[in-house]
Amino acid sequence: MDQREVKRGPRIGTVTRVRESVVDAVFPNGIPAVYHALRTGEDREIVIEVLDHLDEQTIRGIALTSTQGLARGSAIEDTGQPLRVPVGERLLGRIFNVFGETIDGLEPIEGGEWRSIHQEPLPLVRRVTKTEVFRTGIKAIDLLSPLERGGKAGLFGGAGVGKTVLIMEMIHNMIGQHEGISLFCGIGERIREAVDMYDEVRDAGVLDNTVLVYGQMNEPPGARFRVGHAALTMAEYFRDDRRQDVLLLIDNIFRFIQSGSEVSGLLGRLPSRLGYQPTLGSELAELEERISNTEAGAITSIQAVYVPADDFTDPSAVHTFHHLSASIVLSRQRASQGFYPAIDPLKSESKMLVPHIIGRRHFEIAQEVRRTLATYEDLKDIISMLGLEELSREDRRTVERARRLERFLTQPFVVTEQFTGIEGQIVDADETLDGCERILNDEFADFSEADLYMIGTIDQAKTKQQARTRDQNGNAQNETQSQEQVAETTINEQGSEDNAS
């Protein structure tokens, strides 16, 4: 079909209406198909994607670039194909926009294979049903919300609770030990965040195995709405053609939903009762269902999800929940208490947390940790009103275990070393289980809670305690010496006064 269109020349139409990013055009010699890319403007620099057919000759499209300078009567050309992006190993180490153009200031990528950003999800017969745990090196996640290889995990939280920092730490932890390709997709990303991410990947020495795709916050909603599809097309090449595993990190899915809402509003569609587009569910599914694993390889996705006003009943959060195999919920309350990462252990969950997948020991320890923390949560009201002394001896022991578990599940990050001055830690899942088990068995009942705060493995608590004891002994010794010096000075002064008399 594309070859026949090329032979008879491109279809040329006329712009009949321009309303912000929405453009209507008439094609008297044949109407372009839905999703076809159109070009207009003086240098054909304005790109429009067909979204609707108004009649047998008129299309309505959404502009992926600025429409400044576009007027009624302008010529518009059908490219005869959907928006395409390059694929292949030549993408590694580069930064792209939604059009597949490089934006890192290096040589542009031309020629070679380019594929449509609109691909069908894999049929069920090509997917595999076996489950495998994907380790992150972050204690709270590996213990209570283990990720699935080839699955989708969501980082839920409001503004300022640490979603981007957690994603950057996962990149650092997994990118070095991850044998496949890492692909970062920034949807509605700020320039500062994009530069920080690029520097982090480059400084980690893994830029050669990474592809970055950005739809910036200042770009039109159409570009932000399609950048996720562009990134998935690149990821699918490495999975299906190169038979490699792909780690796909998306920041953030809410901005994808938000850009879809903007597009829907521009097209004149009536919103739902809570203000979102009526096609929210299908648009999100169109993106999420392309993330899957096959016998050849897997696309494992970790997605940041902004939760408006911390309301987890918001439709954007509810619809996203349905697609995930693991949900990591970040708590503003825990962040205010200094527990970083601010993961809520009682609200976070994973379908992998079952005995036949993670093992009986892991399952039992995780359940006991949750039970201990839940009991402590229930007792907080009594403690605040009556005090800890009014609890039974068993409840006091439970509270002490829970407080030590809360502090042990904090962890210093590599990406925040420059701010905290604490060396970042990557902790193996078995060491996390060992530490929690020993705390539950009251092995660290005599330790200060501060000894368990911001450490990696549990053995570092003993090192921290020893250092604190040395400091205390040193301070006590210095204080004793100071007192002796004061006493000696006083005696000398008295002796001088006696001699003077």
Coordinates of C-alpha atoms in Angstrom, one line a residue:
M1 CA 0.0 0.0 0.0
D2 CA 2.8 2.4 0.9
Q3 CA 4.6 1.6 -2.4
R4 CA 1.5 2.4 -4.5
E5 CA 1.1 5.7 -2.6
V6 CA 4.7 6.6 -3.3
K7 CA 4.3 5.9 -7.0
R8 CA 1.3 8.1 -7.5
G9 CA 2.8 10.9 -5.3
P10 CA 1.9 12.2 -1.9
R11 CA -1.6 13.3 -1.1
I12 CA -1.9 17.1 -0.8
G13 CA -4.7 18.7 1.2
T14 CA -5.7 22.1 2.5
V15 CA -5.9 23.3 6.1
T16 CA -9.4 24.5 6.9
R17 CA -9.3 25.2 10.6
V18 CA -6.6 25.7 13.3
R19 CA -7.6 25.8 16.9
E20 CA -4.6 25.7 19.2
S21 CA -3.1 22.2 18.6
V22 CA -6.2 20.8 16.7
V23 CA -6.0 21.1 12.9
D24 CA -8.7 20.2 10.4
A25 CA -7.8 19.6 6.7
V26 CA -9.6 18.6 3.5
F27 CA -8.1 16.0 1.1
P28 CA -10.2 15.8 -2.1
N29 CA -8.0 13.1 -3.7
G30 CA -8.1 10.6 -0.9
I31 CA -8.3 10.9 2.8
P32 CA -5.3 9.8 5.0
A33 CA -5.7 6.9 7.4
V34 CA -6.0 7.4 11.1
Y35 CA -2.5 7.7 12.8
H36 CA -0.9 8.9 9.6
A37 CA 1.6 11.7 10.0
L38 CA 0.9 14.9 8.1
R39 CA 3.4 17.7 7.5
T40 CA 2.7 21.4 6.8
G41 CA 4.2 24.8 7.3
E42 CA 6.8 26.7 5.2
D43 CA 9.5 24.0 5.6
R44 CA 7.1 21.2 6.5
E45 CA 8.3 21.5 10.1
I46 CA 4.8 21.2 11.6
V47 CA 3.8 17.6 12.3
I48 CA 0.2 16.5 12.7
E49 CA -1.2 13.1 13.5
V50 CA -4.6 12.1 12.2
L51 CA -7.0 11.1 15.0
D52 CA -10.4 11.3 13.4
H53 CA -12.3 11.4 10.1
L54 CA -15.0 14.0 10.1
D55 CA -16.4 13.1 6.7
E56 CA -15.2 11.4 3.5
Q57 CA -12.7 14.2 2.8
T58 CA -12.0 15.9 6.1
I59 CA -9.7 14.8 8.9
R60 CA -9.1 16.2 12.3
G61 CA -5.6 15.8 13.8
I62 CA -3.5 16.9 16.7
A63 CA -0.3 18.8 16.2
L64 CA 2.9 17.3 17.7
T65 CA 4.8 20.6 17.3
S66 CA 3.9 24.2 17.7
T67 CA 1.3 25.5 15.2
Q68 CA 2.5 29.1 15.3
G69 CA 2.3 30.6 11.8
L70 CA -0.1 28.0 10.5
A71 CA -3.1 29.5 8.7
R72 CA -6.2 28.4 6.9
G73 CA -5.5 27.6 3.3
S74 CA -2.0 26.2 4.0
A75 CA -1.0 23.2 2.0
I76 CA -0.7 20.0 4.1
E77 CA 1.0 16.7 2.9
D78 CA 0.2 13.1 3.9
T79 CA 3.4 11.3 4.5
G80 CA 1.6 8.0 3.8
Q81 CA 2.7 6.3 7.1
P82 CA 2.4 6.7 10.8
L83 CA 5.0 8.5 13.0
R84 CA 8.2 6.4 13.0
V85 CA 11.3 6.1 15.1
P86 CA 14.7 4.4 14.5
V87 CA 15.5 1.0 16.0
G88 CA 18.7 -0.9 16.4
E89 CA 21.9 -1.0 18.5
R90 CA 22.8 2.4 17.0
L91 CA 20.3 3.9 19.6
L92 CA 22.5 3.0 22.6
G93 CA 23.9 5.9 24.4
R94 CA 21.7 8.5 22.7
I95 CA 18.8 10.8 23.6
F96 CA 15.8 11.1 21.4
N97 CA 12.5 13.0 21.1
V98 CA 9.1 11.6 20.0
F99 CA 10.1 11.9 16.3
G100 CA 13.2 9.7 16.7
E101 CA 15.4 12.8 16.4
T102 CA 18.6 13.0 18.5
I103 CA 18.6 15.8 21.0
D104 CA 22.0 15.2 22.6
G105 CA 23.9 17.5 20.2
L106 CA 25.7 14.7 18.5
E107 CA 25.4 13.4 14.9
P108 CA 21.8 12.7 13.9
I109 CA 20.7 9.2 13.1
E110 CA 19.6 8.8 9.5
G111 CA 18.8 5.8 7.4
G112 CA 18.6 2.3 8.7
E113 CA 15.4 0.7 10.0
W114 CA 12.6 2.9 11.3
R115 CA 9.3 1.5 12.7
S116 CA 5.9 2.8 13.5
I117 CA 5.2 3.9 17.0
H118 CA 1.8 2.2 16.8
Q119 CA 2.3 -1.5 17.3
E120 CA -0.2 -4.2 18.4
P121 CA 0.4 -5.9 21.7
L122 CA 1.7 -9.4 21.6
P123 CA -1.0 -12.1 21.4
L124 CA -1.4 -14.3 24.4
V125 CA 0.1 -17.4 22.7
R126 CA 3.4 -15.6 22.4
R127 CA 3.6 -14.6 26.0
V128 CA 5.1 -16.8 28.8
T129 CA 3.3 -17.5 32.0
K130 CA 6.3 -18.4 34.3
T131 CA 7.1 -15.9 37.0
E132 CA 10.6 -14.8 38.1
V133 CA 11.6 -12.3 40.8
F134 CA 13.5 -9.1 39.7
R135 CA 15.8 -7.9 42.4
T136 CA 16.5 -4.2 43.0
G137 CA 18.9 -4.0 45.9
I138 CA 16.5 -1.9 47.9
K139 CA 15.5 -3.5 51.2
A140 CA 11.9 -2.4 51.5
I141 CA 11.0 -3.3 47.9
D142 CA 12.7 -6.7 47.8
L143 CA 11.2 -7.7 51.1
L144 CA 7.6 -6.5 50.9
S145 CA 7.0 -5.7 47.2
P146 CA 9.2 -7.9 45.1
L147 CA 9.2 -7.0 41.4
E148 CA 8.4 -9.4 38.5
R149 CA 10.6 -10.0 35.5
G150 CA 8.6 -8.9 32.6
G151 CA 6.0 -7.3 34.8
K152 CA 5.0 -3.7 35.6
A153 CA 5.6 -2.0 38.9
G154 CA 4.2 1.4 40.0
L155 CA 5.7 4.0 42.3
F156 CA 2.7 5.8 43.7
G157 CA 3.0 9.1 45.6
G158 CA 2.2 12.7 45.7
A159 CA 4.6 15.6 44.9
G160 CA 7.9 15.6 46.7
V161 CA 7.9 12.2 48.4
G162 CA 10.8 10.7 46.4
K163 CA 9.5 9.0 43.2
T164 CA 12.2 10.3 40.9
V165 CA 15.0 9.7 43.4
L166 CA 13.8 6.1 43.9
I167 CA 13.8 5.5 40.1
M168 CA 17.3 7.0 39.8
E169 CA 18.5 4.7 42.5
M170 CA 16.9 1.7 40.8
I171 CA 18.7 2.7 37.6
H172 CA 22.0 2.9 39.5
N173 CA 21.5 -0.4 41.3
M174 CA 20.2 -2.5 38.4
I175 CA 21.8 -1.0 35.4
G176 CA 25.2 -2.3 36.3
Q177 CA 24.1 -5.9 37.0
H178 CA 21.3 -5.9 34.4
E179 CA 22.5 -7.9 31.4
G180 CA 20.1 -6.4 28.9
I181 CA 19.2 -2.9 27.8
S182 CA 17.9 0.0 29.9
L183 CA 15.5 2.4 28.4
F184 CA 14.3 5.6 30.2
C185 CA 11.2 7.3 29.0
G186 CA 10.5 10.8 30.4
I187 CA 6.9 11.9 29.8
G188 CA 6.4 15.6 30.5
E189 CA 9.9 15.8 32.0
R190 CA 11.5 19.0 33.3
I191 CA 14.9 20.0 31.7
R192 CA 16.6 19.8 35.1
E193 CA 15.3 16.2 35.7
A194 CA 16.5 15.2 32.2
V195 CA 20.0 16.6 32.7
D196 CA 20.3 15.0 36.1
M197 CA 19.2 11.6 34.7
Y198 CA 21.7 11.8 31.8
D199 CA 24.5 12.7 34.2
E200 CA 23.6 9.9 36.5
V201 CA 23.6 7.3 33.8
R202 CA 26.8 8.6 32.3
D203 CA 28.6 8.7 35.7
A204 CA 27.5 5.2 36.4
G205 CA 29.4 4.1 33.3
V206 CA 26.4 2.4 31.7
L207 CA 25.4 5.0 29.0
D208 CA 26.5 2.5 26.3
N209 CA 23.7 0.2 27.3
T210 CA 21.0 2.8 27.8
V211 CA 18.6 4.7 25.6
L212 CA 16.8 7.8 26.8
V213 CA 13.6 9.2 25.2
Y214 CA 12.0 12.5 26.3
G215 CA 8.8 14.4 25.7
Q216 CA 9.6 17.6 27.5
M217 CA 7.1 19.5 29.7
N218 CA 7.1 22.5 27.4
E219 CA 6.1 20.5 24.3
P220 CA 2.6 20.3 23.0
P221 CA 0.3 17.6 24.6
G222 CA 0.3 15.5 21.4
A223 CA 4.1 15.0 21.7
R224 CA 3.9 14.1 25.3
F225 CA 1.0 11.7 24.6
R226 CA 3.0 9.8 22.0
V227 CA 6.5 9.6 23.6
G228 CA 5.6 6.5 25.6
H229 CA 4.6 4.7 22.4
A230 CA 7.9 5.8 20.7
A231 CA 9.9 4.4 23.6
L232 CA 8.1 1.1 23.6
T233 CA 8.8 0.6 19.9
M234 CA 12.5 0.9 20.6
A235 CA 12.2 -1.5 23.5
E236 CA 10.3 -4.1 21.5
Y237 CA 13.1 -4.2 19.0
F238 CA 15.6 -5.3 21.6
R239 CA 13.2 -7.8 23.1
D240 CA 11.9 -9.4 19.8
D241 CA 14.8 -9.0 17.4
R242 CA 17.9 -8.9 19.6
R243 CA 16.3 -11.4 22.2
Q244 CA 17.5 -9.2 25.1
D245 CA 15.8 -8.2 28.4
V246 CA 14.8 -4.6 28.6
L247 CA 14.4 -2.5 31.7
L248 CA 11.9 0.2 30.9
L249 CA 11.7 3.1 33.4
I250 CA 8.8 5.6 32.9
D251 CA 8.6 8.9 34.7
N252 CA 5.7 9.5 34.9
I253 CA 2.5 7.8 33.9
F254 CA 0.3 10.5 35.3
R255 CA 1.7 13.0 32.8
F256 CA 0.8 10.5 30.0
I257 CA -2.8 10.5 31.3
Q258 CA -2.7 14.3 31.7
S259 CA -1.5 14.8 28.2
G260 CA -4.3 12.5 26.9
S261 CA -6.8 14.6 28.9
E262 CA -5.5 17.7 27.2
V263 CA -5.7 16.2 23.8
S264 CA -9.3 15.0 24.5
G265 CA -10.3 18.4 25.6
L266 CA -8.8 20.0 22.5
L267 CA -10.8 17.6 20.4
G268 CA -14.0 18.7 22.1
R269 CA -14.8 15.4 23.8
L270 CA -17.0 15.6 26.9
P271 CA -14.9 14.7 30.0
S272 CA -16.0 12.2 32.6
R273 CA -17.6 13.2 35.9
L274 CA -14.1 13.7 37.6
G275 CA -12.6 15.6 34.7
Y276 CA -10.7 12.9 32.9
Q277 CA -11.1 11.9 29.2
P278 CA -13.8 9.3 28.5
T279 CA -11.1 7.2 26.8
L280 CA -8.8 7.0 29.8
G281 CA -9.0 3.2 30.2
S282 CA -8.5 2.3 26.6
E283 CA -5.6 4.8 26.1
L284 CA -3.7 3.5 29.2
A285 CA -4.3 -0.1 28.2
E286 CA -3.0 0.6 24.7
L287 CA 0.3 1.6 26.2
E288 CA 0.5 -0.9 29.1
E289 CA -0.5 -4.0 27.3
R290 CA 2.6 -3.7 25.0
I291 CA 4.8 -4.3 28.1
S292 CA 5.2 -8.1 28.4
N293 CA 7.7 -11.0 28.3
T294 CA 8.2 -13.7 25.7
E295 CA 10.5 -16.7 25.3
A296 CA 13.0 -14.4 23.6
G297 CA 13.2 -11.7 26.2
A298 CA 11.2 -9.5 28.6
I299 CA 10.4 -5.9 29.1
T300 CA 10.3 -5.1 32.8
S301 CA 8.7 -1.7 33.5
I302 CA 9.0 0.5 36.6
Q303 CA 6.7 3.5 36.4
A304 CA 6.4 6.5 38.6
V305 CA 2.8 7.5 39.2
Y306 CA 1.9 10.9 40.6
V307 CA -1.1 10.7 42.8
P308 CA -3.1 14.1 42.8
A309 CA -3.5 15.4 46.3
D310 CA -2.5 12.0 47.7
D311 CA -5.9 10.7 46.7
F312 CA -5.5 7.0 45.7
T313 CA -9.2 6.9 44.6
D314 CA -8.4 9.3 41.8
P315 CA -9.2 7.7 38.4
S316 CA -5.6 8.1 37.2
A317 CA -4.3 6.0 40.1
V318 CA -7.2 3.5 40.0
H319 CA -6.8 2.7 36.3
T320 CA -3.1 2.3 36.6
F321 CA -3.4 -0.1 39.6
H322 CA -5.2 -2.6 37.4
H323 CA -2.2 -3.1 35.1
L324 CA 0.5 -3.6 37.7
S325 CA 2.1 -6.7 39.2
A326 CA 3.6 -4.7 42.1
S327 CA 2.5 -1.4 43.7
I328 CA 5.0 0.6 45.8
V329 CA 3.2 3.3 47.7
L330 CA 5.2 6.3 49.0
S331 CA 4.0 7.9 52.2
R332 CA 4.2 11.7 52.9
Q333 CA 4.0 10.9 56.7
R334 CA 7.0 8.6 56.6
A335 CA 9.0 11.1 54.5
S336 CA 8.2 13.8 57.2
Q337 CA 9.6 11.3 59.9
G338 CA 12.8 10.9 58.0
F339 CA 12.2 7.3 56.8
Y340 CA 13.8 7.2 53.4
P341 CA 12.9 5.6 51.0
A342 CA 9.4 6.7 52.2
I343 CA 7.8 3.4 51.2
D344 CA 4.6 2.5 53.1
P345 CA 5.1 -1.2 54.1
L346 CA 1.3 -1.7 54.8
K347 CA 0.0 -0.3 51.6
S348 CA 2.6 -1.6 49.2
E349 CA 1.9 -5.0 47.7
S350 CA 3.0 -7.5 45.0
K351 CA 1.5 -10.5 43.4
M352 CA 4.9 -12.1 43.7
L353 CA 4.7 -12.2 47.5
V354 CA 3.4 -15.8 47.7
P355 CA 5.3 -18.9 49.0
H356 CA 5.6 -20.8 45.7
I357 CA 7.3 -17.9 44.0
I358 CA 9.6 -16.2 46.6
G359 CA 9.9 -19.2 49.0
R360 CA 8.4 -20.1 52.3
R361 CA 11.0 -18.3 54.4
H362 CA 10.7 -15.0 52.6
F363 CA 6.9 -15.2 52.7
E364 CA 6.8 -15.9 56.5
I365 CA 9.3 -13.2 57.4
A366 CA 7.5 -10.6 55.2
Q367 CA 4.2 -11.5 56.8
E368 CA 5.6 -11.3 60.3
V369 CA 7.2 -7.9 59.5
R370 CA 3.8 -6.6 58.2
R371 CA 2.0 -8.0 61.2
T372 CA 4.4 -6.3 63.6
L373 CA 4.2 -3.0 61.9
A374 CA 0.4 -3.2 61.6
T375 CA 0.1 -3.9 65.4
Y376 CA 2.3 -0.9 66.1
E377 CA 0.1 1.3 63.9
D378 CA -3.0 0.2 65.8
L379 CA -1.2 1.0 69.2
K380 CA -0.1 4.5 68.2
D381 CA -3.4 6.1 69.4
I382 CA -3.1 4.4 72.8
I383 CA 0.5 5.4 73.1
S384 CA -0.2 9.0 72.2
M385 CA -3.0 9.3 74.8
L386 CA -1.8 7.1 77.7
G387 CA 1.9 6.6 77.0
L388 CA 4.0 3.5 76.3
E389 CA 4.0 2.5 80.0
E390 CA 0.3 1.6 79.9
L391 CA 0.9 -1.2 77.3
S392 CA 1.3 -4.8 78.3
R393 CA 4.8 -6.3 78.3
E394 CA 4.2 -8.1 75.0
D395 CA 2.8 -5.0 73.3
R396 CA 5.9 -3.0 74.4
R397 CA 8.1 -5.7 72.9
T398 CA 6.1 -5.5 69.7
V399 CA 6.4 -1.7 69.5
E400 CA 10.2 -1.9 70.1
R401 CA 10.6 -4.5 67.3
A402 CA 8.4 -2.4 65.0
R403 CA 10.4 0.8 65.6
R404 CA 13.7 -1.1 64.9
L405 CA 12.2 -2.6 61.7
E406 CA 11.1 0.8 60.5
R407 CA 14.7 2.1 60.9
F408 CA 16.3 -1.0 59.4
L409 CA 14.2 -0.6 56.3
T410 CA 15.6 2.8 55.7
Q411 CA 18.6 2.9 53.3
P412 CA 21.2 5.4 52.2
F413 CA 21.1 5.9 48.4
V414 CA 24.0 6.3 46.1
V415 CA 22.3 9.1 44.2
T416 CA 21.9 11.1 47.4
E417 CA 25.4 10.7 48.7
Q418 CA 26.3 14.3 47.9
F419 CA 23.3 15.6 50.0
T420 CA 23.5 13.2 53.0
G421 CA 27.2 12.5 53.2
I422 CA 26.3 8.8 53.8
E423 CA 27.7 6.2 51.5
G424 CA 25.0 4.5 49.4
Q425 CA 24.2 0.8 50.0
I426 CA 23.0 -2.0 47.8
V427 CA 21.6 -4.8 49.9
D428 CA 21.1 -8.4 48.7
A429 CA 17.6 -9.8 49.4
D430 CA 19.0 -12.7 51.6
E431 CA 20.8 -10.1 53.8
T432 CA 17.6 -8.2 54.1
L433 CA 15.7 -11.3 55.2
D434 CA 18.5 -12.2 57.7
G435 CA 18.4 -8.7 59.3
C436 CA 14.6 -8.7 59.7
E437 CA 14.6 -12.2 61.1
R438 CA 17.2 -11.3 63.7
I439 CA 15.3 -8.1 64.7
L440 CA 12.1 -10.1 65.1
N441 CA 14.0 -12.6 67.3
D442 CA 15.0 -9.6 69.6
E443 CA 18.7 -10.1 68.9
F444 CA 19.0 -6.3 68.7
A445 CA 16.8 -5.4 71.6
D446 CA 19.7 -3.9 73.5
F447 CA 20.8 -1.7 70.5
S448 CA 19.8 1.9 70.2
E449 CA 17.3 2.6 67.5
A450 CA 19.7 5.0 65.9
D451 CA 22.2 2.2 65.3
L452 CA 19.7 0.6 62.8
Y453 CA 18.9 3.8 61.0
M454 CA 20.3 4.4 57.5
I455 CA 22.4 1.3 57.3
G456 CA 22.8 -1.5 54.7
T457 CA 23.2 -5.0 56.2
I458 CA 22.3 -5.7 59.8
D459 CA 25.9 -6.2 60.7
Q460 CA 26.6 -2.6 60.1
A461 CA 24.4 -1.9 63.2
K462 CA 27.1 -3.5 65.4
T463 CA 29.8 -1.4 63.7
K464 CA 27.7 1.7 64.3
Q465 CA 27.2 0.8 67.9
Q466 CA 30.9 0.2 68.4
A467 CA 31.7 3.6 66.9
R468 CA 29.1 5.3 69.0
T469 CA 30.5 3.6 72.2
R470 CA 34.0 4.7 71.3
D471 CA 32.8 8.3 70.8
Q472 CA 31.0 8.2 74.1
N473 CA 34.0 6.7 75.9
G474 CA 36.3 9.3 74.2
N475 CA 33.9 12.1 75.2
A476 CA 33.8 10.8 78.8
Q477 CA 37.5 10.5 79.0
N478 CA 38.0 14.0 77.6
E479 CA 35.4 15.3 80.1
T480 CA 37.3 13.6 83.0
Q481 CA 40.6 15.0 81.8
S482 CA 39.0 18.4 81.5
Q483 CA 37.8 18.2 85.1
E484 CA 41.2 17.0 86.3
Q485 CA 42.8 20.0 84.5
V486 CA 40.3 22.4 86.1
A487 CA 41.0 20.9 89.5
E488 CA 44.8 21.0 89.0
T489 CA 44.5 24.6 87.9
T490 CA 42.4 25.5 90.9
I491 CA 45.0 23.9 93.3
N492 CA 47.8 25.7 91.6
E493 CA 45.9 29.0 91.9
Q494 CA 45.3 28.4 95.6
G495 CA 48.9 27.6 96.1
S496 CA 50.0 30.8 94.5
E497 CA 47.6 32.8 96.7
D498 CA 49.0 31.1 99.8
N499 CA 52.6 31.9 98.8
A500 CA 51.6 35.5 98.1
S501 CA 50.1 35.7 101.6

